[in-house]
PDB file of C-alpha atoms and ligand atoms in Angstrom:
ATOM      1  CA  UNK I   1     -25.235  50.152  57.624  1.00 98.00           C
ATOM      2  CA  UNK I   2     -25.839  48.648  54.455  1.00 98.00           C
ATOM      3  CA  UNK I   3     -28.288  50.061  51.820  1.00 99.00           C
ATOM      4  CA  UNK I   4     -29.467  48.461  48.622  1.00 99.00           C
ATOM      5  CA  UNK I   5     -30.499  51.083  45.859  1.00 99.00           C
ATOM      6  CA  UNK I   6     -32.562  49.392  43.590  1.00 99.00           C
ATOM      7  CA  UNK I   7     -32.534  51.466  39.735  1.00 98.00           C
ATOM      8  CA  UNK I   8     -35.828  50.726  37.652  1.00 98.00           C
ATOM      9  CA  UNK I   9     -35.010  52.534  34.561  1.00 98.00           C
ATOM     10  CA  UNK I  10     -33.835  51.730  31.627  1.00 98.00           C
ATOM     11  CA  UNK I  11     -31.830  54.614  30.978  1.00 98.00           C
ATOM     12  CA  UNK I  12     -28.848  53.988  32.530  1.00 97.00           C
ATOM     13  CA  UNK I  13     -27.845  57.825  32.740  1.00 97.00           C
ATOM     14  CA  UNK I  14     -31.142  58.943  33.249  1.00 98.00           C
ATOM     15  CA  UNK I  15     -32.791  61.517  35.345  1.00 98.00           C
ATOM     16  CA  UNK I  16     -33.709  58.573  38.073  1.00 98.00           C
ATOM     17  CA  UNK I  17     -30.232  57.450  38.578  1.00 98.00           C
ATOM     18  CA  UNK I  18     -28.489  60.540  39.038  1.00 98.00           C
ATOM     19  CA  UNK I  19     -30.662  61.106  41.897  1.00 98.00           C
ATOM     20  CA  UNK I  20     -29.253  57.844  43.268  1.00 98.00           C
ATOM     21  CA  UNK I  21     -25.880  58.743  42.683  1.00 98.00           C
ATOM     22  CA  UNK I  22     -26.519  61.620  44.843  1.00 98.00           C
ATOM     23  CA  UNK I  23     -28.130  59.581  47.826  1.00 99.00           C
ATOM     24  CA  UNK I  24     -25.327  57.463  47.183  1.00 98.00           C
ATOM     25  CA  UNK I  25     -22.581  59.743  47.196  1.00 98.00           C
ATOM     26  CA  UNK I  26     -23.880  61.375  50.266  1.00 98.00           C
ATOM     27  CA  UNK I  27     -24.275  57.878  52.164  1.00 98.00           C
ATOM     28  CA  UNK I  28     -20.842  56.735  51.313  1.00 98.00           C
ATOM     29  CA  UNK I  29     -19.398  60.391  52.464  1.00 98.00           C
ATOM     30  CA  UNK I  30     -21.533  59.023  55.951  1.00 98.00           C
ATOM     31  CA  UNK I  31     -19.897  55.516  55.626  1.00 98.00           C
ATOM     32  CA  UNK I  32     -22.596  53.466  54.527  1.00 98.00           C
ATOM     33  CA  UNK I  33     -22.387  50.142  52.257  1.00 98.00           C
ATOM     34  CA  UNK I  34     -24.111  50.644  49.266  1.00 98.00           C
ATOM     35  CA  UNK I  35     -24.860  47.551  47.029  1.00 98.00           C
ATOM     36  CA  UNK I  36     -26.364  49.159  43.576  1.00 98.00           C
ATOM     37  CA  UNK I  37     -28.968  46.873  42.123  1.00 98.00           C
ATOM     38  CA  UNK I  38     -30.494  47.745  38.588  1.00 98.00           C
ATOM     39  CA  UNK I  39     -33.831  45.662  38.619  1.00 98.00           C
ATOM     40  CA  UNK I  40     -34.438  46.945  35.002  1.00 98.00           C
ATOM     41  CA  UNK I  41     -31.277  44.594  33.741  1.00 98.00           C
ATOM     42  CA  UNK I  42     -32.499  41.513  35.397  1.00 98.00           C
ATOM     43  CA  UNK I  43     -34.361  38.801  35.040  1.00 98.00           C
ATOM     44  CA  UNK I  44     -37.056  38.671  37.329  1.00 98.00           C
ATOM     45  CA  UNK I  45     -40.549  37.546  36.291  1.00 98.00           C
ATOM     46  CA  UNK I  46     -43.582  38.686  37.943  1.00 98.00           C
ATOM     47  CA  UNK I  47     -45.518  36.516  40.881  1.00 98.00           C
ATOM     48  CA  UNK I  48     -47.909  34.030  39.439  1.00 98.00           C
ATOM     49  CA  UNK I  49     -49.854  33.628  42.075  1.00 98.00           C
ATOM     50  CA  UNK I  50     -49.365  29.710  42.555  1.00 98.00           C
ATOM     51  CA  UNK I  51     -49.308  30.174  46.664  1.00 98.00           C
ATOM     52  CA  UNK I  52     -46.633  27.751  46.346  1.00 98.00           C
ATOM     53  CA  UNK I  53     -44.107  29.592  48.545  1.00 98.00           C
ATOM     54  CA  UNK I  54     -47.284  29.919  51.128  1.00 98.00           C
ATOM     55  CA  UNK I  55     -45.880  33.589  51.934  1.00 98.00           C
ATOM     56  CA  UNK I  56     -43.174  31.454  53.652  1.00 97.00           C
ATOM     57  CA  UNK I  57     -40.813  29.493  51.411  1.00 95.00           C
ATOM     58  CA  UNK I  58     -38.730  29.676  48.269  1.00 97.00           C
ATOM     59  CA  UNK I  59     -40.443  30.881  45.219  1.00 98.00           C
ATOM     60  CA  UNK I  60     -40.951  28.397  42.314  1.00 98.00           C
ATOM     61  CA  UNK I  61     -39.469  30.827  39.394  1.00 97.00           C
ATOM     62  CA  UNK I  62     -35.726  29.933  40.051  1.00 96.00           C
ATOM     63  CA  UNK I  63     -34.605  33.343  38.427  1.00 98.00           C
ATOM     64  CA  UNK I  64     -32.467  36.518  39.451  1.00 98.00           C
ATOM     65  CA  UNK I  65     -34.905  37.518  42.207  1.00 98.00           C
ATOM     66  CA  UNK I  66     -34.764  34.201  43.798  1.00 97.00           C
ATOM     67  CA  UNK I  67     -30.881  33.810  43.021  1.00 97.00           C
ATOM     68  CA  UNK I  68     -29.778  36.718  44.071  1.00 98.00           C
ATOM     69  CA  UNK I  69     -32.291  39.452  45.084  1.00 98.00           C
ATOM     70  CA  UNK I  70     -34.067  38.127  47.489  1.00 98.00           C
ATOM     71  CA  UNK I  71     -30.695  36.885  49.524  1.00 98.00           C
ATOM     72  CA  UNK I  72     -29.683  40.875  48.826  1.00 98.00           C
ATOM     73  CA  UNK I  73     -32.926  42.186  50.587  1.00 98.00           C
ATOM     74  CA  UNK I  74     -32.290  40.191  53.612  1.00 98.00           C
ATOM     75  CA  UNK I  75     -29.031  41.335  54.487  1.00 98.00           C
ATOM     76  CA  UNK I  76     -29.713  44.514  53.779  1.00 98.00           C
ATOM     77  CA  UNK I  77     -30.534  47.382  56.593  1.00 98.00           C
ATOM     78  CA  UNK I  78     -31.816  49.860  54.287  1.00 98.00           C
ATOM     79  CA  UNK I  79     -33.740  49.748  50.762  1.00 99.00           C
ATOM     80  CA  UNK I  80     -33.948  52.519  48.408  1.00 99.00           C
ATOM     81  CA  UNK I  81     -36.551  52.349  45.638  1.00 99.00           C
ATOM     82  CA  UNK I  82     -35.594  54.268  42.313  1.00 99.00           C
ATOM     83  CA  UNK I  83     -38.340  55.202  39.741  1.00 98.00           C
ATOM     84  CA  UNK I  84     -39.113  57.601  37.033  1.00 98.00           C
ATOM     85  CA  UNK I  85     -42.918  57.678  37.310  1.00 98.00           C
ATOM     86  CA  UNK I  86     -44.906  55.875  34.178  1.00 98.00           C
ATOM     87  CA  UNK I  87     -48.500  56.811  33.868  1.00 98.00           C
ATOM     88  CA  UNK I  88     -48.689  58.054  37.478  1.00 98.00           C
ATOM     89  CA  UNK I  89     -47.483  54.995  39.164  1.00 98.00           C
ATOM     90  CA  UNK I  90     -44.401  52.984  39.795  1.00 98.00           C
ATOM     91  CA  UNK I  91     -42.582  51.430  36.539  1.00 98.00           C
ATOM     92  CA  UNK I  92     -43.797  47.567  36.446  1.00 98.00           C
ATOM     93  CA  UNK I  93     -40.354  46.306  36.685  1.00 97.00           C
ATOM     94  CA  UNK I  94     -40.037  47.602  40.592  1.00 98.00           C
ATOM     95  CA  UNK I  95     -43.520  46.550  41.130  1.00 98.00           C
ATOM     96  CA  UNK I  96     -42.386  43.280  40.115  1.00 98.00           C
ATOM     97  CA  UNK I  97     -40.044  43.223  42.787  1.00 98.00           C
ATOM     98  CA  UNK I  98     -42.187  44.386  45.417  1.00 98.00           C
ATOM     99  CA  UNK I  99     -44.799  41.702  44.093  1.00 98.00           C
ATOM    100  CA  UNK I 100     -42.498  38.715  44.762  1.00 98.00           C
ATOM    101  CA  UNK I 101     -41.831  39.962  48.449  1.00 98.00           C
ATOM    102  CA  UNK I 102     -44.725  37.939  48.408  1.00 98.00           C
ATOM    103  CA  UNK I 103     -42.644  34.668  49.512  1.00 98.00           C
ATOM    104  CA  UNK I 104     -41.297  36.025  52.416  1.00 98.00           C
ATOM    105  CA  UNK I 105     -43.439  38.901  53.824  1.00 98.00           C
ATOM    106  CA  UNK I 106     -43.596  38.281  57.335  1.00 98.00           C
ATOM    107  CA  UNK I 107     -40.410  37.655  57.563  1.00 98.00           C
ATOM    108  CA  UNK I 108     -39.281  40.780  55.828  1.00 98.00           C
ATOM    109  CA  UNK I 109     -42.047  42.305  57.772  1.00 98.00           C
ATOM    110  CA  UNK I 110     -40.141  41.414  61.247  1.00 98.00           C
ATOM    111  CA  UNK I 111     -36.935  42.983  59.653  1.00 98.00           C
ATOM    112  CA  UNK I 112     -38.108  47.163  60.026  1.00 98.00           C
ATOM    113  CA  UNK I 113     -35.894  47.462  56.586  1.00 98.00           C
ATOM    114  CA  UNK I 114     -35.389  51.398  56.494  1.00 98.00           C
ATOM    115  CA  UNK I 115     -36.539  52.892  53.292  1.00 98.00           C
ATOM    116  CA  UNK I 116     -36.588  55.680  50.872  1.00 98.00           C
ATOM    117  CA  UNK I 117     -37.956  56.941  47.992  1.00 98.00           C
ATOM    118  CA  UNK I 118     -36.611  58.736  44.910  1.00 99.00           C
ATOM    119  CA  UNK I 119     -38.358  59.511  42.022  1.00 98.00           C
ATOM    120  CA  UNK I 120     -38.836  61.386  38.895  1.00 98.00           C
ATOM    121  CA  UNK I 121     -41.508  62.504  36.283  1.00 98.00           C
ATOM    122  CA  UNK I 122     -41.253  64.970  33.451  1.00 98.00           C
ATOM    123  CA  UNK I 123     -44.583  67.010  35.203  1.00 98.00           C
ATOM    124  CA  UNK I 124     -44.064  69.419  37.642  1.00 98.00           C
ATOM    125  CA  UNK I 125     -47.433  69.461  39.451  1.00 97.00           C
ATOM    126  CA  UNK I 126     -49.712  69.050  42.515  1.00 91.00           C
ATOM    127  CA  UNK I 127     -50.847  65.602  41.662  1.00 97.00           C
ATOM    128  CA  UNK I 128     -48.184  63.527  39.238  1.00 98.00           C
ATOM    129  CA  UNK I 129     -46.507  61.606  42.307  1.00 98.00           C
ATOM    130  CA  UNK I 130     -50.046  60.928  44.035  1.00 98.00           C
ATOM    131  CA  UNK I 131     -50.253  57.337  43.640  1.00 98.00           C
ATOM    132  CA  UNK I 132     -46.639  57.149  43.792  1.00 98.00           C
ATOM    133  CA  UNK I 133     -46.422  58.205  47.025  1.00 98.00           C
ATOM    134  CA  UNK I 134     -49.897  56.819  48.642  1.00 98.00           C
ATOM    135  CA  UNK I 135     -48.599  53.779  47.726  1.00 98.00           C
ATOM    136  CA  UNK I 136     -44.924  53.671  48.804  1.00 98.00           C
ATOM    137  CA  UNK I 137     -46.765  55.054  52.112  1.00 98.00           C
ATOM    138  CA  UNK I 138     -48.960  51.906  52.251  1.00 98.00           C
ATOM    139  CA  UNK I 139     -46.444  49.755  51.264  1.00 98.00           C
ATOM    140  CA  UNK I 140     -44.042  51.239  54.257  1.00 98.00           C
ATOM    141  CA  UNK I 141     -46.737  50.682  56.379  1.00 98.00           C
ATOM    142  CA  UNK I 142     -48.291  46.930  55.404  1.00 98.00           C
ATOM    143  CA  UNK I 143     -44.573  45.656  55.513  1.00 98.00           C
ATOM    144  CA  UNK I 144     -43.534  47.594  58.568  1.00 98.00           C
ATOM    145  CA  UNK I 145     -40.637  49.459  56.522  1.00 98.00           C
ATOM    146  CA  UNK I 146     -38.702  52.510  58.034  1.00 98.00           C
ATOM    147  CA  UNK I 147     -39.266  55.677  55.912  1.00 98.00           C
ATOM    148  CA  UNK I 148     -36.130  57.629  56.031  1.00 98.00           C
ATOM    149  CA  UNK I 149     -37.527  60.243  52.915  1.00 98.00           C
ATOM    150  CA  UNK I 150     -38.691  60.908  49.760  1.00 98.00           C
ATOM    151  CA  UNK I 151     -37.386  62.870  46.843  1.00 98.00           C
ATOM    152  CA  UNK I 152     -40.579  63.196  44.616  1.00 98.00           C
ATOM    153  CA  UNK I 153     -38.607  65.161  41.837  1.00 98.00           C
ATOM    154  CA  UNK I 154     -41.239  67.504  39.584  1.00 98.00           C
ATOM    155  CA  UNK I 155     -40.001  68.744  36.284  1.00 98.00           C
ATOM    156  CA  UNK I 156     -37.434  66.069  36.384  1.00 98.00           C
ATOM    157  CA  UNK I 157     -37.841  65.132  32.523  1.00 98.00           C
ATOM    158  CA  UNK I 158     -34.236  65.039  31.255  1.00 98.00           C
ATOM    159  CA  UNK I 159     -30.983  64.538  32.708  1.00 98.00           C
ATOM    160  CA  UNK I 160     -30.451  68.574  31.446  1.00 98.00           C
ATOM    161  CA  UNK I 161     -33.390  69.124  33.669  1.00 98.00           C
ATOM    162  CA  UNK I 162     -32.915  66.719  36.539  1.00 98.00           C
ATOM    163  CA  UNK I 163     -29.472  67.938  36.548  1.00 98.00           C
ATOM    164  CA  UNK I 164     -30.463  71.869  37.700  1.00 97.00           C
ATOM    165  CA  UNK I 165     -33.003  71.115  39.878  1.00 98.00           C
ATOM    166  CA  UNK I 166     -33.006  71.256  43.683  1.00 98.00           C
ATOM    167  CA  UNK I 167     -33.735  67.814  43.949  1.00 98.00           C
ATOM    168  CA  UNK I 168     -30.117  66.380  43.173  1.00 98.00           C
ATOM    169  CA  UNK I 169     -29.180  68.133  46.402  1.00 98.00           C
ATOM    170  CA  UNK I 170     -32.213  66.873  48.358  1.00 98.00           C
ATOM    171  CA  UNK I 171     -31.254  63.107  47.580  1.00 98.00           C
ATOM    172  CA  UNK I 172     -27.367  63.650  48.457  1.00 98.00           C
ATOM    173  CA  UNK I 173     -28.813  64.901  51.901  1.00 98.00           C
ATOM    174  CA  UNK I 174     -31.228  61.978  52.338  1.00 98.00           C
ATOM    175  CA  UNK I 175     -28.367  59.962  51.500  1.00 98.00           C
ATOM    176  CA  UNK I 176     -26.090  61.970  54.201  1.00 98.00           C
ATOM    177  CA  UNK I 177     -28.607  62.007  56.791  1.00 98.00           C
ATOM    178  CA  UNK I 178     -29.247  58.152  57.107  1.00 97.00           C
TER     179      UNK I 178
HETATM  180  C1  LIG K   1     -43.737  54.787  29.677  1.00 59.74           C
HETATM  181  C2  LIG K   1     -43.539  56.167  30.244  1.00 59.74           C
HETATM  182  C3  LIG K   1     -44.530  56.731  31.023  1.00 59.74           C
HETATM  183  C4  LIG K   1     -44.354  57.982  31.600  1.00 59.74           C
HETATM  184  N1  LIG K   1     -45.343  58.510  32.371  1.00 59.74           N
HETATM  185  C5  LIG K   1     -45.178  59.746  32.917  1.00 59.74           C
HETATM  186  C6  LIG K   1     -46.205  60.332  33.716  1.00 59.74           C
HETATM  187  O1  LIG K   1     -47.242  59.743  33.970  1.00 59.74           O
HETATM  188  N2  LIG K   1     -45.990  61.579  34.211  1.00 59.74           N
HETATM  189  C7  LIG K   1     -44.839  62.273  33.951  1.00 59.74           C
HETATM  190  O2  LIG K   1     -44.711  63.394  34.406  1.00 59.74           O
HETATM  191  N3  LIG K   1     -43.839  61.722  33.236  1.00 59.74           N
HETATM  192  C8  LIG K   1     -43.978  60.476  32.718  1.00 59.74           C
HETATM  193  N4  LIG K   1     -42.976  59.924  31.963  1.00 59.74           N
HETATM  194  C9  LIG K   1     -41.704  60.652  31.840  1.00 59.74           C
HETATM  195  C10 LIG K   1     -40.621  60.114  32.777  1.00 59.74           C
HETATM  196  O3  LIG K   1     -41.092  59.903  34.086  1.00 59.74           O
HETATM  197  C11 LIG K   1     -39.471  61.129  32.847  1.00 59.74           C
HETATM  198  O4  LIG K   1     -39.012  61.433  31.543  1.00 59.74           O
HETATM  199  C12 LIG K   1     -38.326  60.661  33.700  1.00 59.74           C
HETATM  200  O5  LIG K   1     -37.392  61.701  33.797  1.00 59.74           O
HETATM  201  C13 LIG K   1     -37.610  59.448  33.136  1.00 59.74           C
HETATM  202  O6  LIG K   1     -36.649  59.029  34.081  1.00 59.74           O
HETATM  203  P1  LIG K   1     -35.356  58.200  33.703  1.00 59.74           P
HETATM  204  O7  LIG K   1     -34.437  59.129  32.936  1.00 59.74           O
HETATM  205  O8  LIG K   1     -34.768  57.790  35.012  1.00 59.74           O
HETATM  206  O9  LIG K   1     -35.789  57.038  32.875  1.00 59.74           O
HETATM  207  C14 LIG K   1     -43.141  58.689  31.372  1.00 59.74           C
HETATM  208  C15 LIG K   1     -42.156  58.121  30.568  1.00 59.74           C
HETATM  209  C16 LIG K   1     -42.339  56.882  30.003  1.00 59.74           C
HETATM  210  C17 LIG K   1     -41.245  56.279  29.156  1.00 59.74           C
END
């Protein structure tokens, strides 16, 4: 199938990214096509609310979301989201993108993309990916998404860090699995 990882971070080589190199590396090993996406590089400016689109139409910011993103989330079977959290939540610049779904919801809501999850935050506790994960859970479930796992990766600060940790493994088996 096809999968779209979409990187949020702007460190290129950062603790976020390895973990989709993993998922990716596992899901080409399964024969997947993976289209790599790095929402952080482009330009894609946030929903302005102008009901223009009427949920159901092109958006009226003729940027790289309505260039080329939006045509890339269409085709695709499978979306992965990829975030270091930032003040217990998802980094603006994929909430940006999740915000202009906004022009064709039901339509991507008929669709059943598969998703998945991988993240990363410097904390290694109970609570850091809370709201991270309540709302990629809502989210899956408003827009009738596919959840295919989550790597929720604790004491993930550094790529020195990230790099010994369990959860490099976990996202190459995600990434196998689907
Ligand atoms: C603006 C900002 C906010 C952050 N907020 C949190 C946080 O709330 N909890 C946490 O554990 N780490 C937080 N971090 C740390 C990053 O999540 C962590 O260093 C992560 O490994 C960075 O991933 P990256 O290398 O993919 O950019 C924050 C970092 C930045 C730059």
């Amino acid at each position: 199938m096809k999968i779209l990882v979409l990187k949020s971070s702007g460190n290129k080589r950062g603790s976020s990214n390895m973990l989709a190199d993993e998922f990716i590396r596992g899901a080409k090993e399964s024969g997947h096509e993976i289209t790599e996406y790095d929402v952080f590089r482009a330009d894609i400016r946030p929903c302005i609310g102008c009901n223009r689109c009427g949920m159901d139409g092109p958006c009226v910011q003729k940027d790289d979301y309505e260039k080329t993103l939006k045509g890339l989330i269409k085709a695709t079977d499978m979306i992965v989201f990829v975030m270091p959290v930032y003040y217990y939540n998802w980094p603006a610049q994929l909430k940006t993108v999740v915000d202009r779904f906004y022009s064709f919801t039901p339509e991507l809501t008929y669709m059943h993309k598969k998703t998945a999850l991988l993240s990363v935050a410097w904390d290694d506790t109970d609570t850091v990916f809370a709201v991270v994960e309540a709302y990629y859970r809502q989210l899956c479930s408003y827009m009738d998404f596919r959840d295919q796992g989550t790597v929720l990766g604790g004491g993930c600060g550094t790529p020195a860090m990230t790099r010994q940790s369990r959860y490099m493994k976990d996202a190459y088996e995600i990434g196998r699995r689907v």
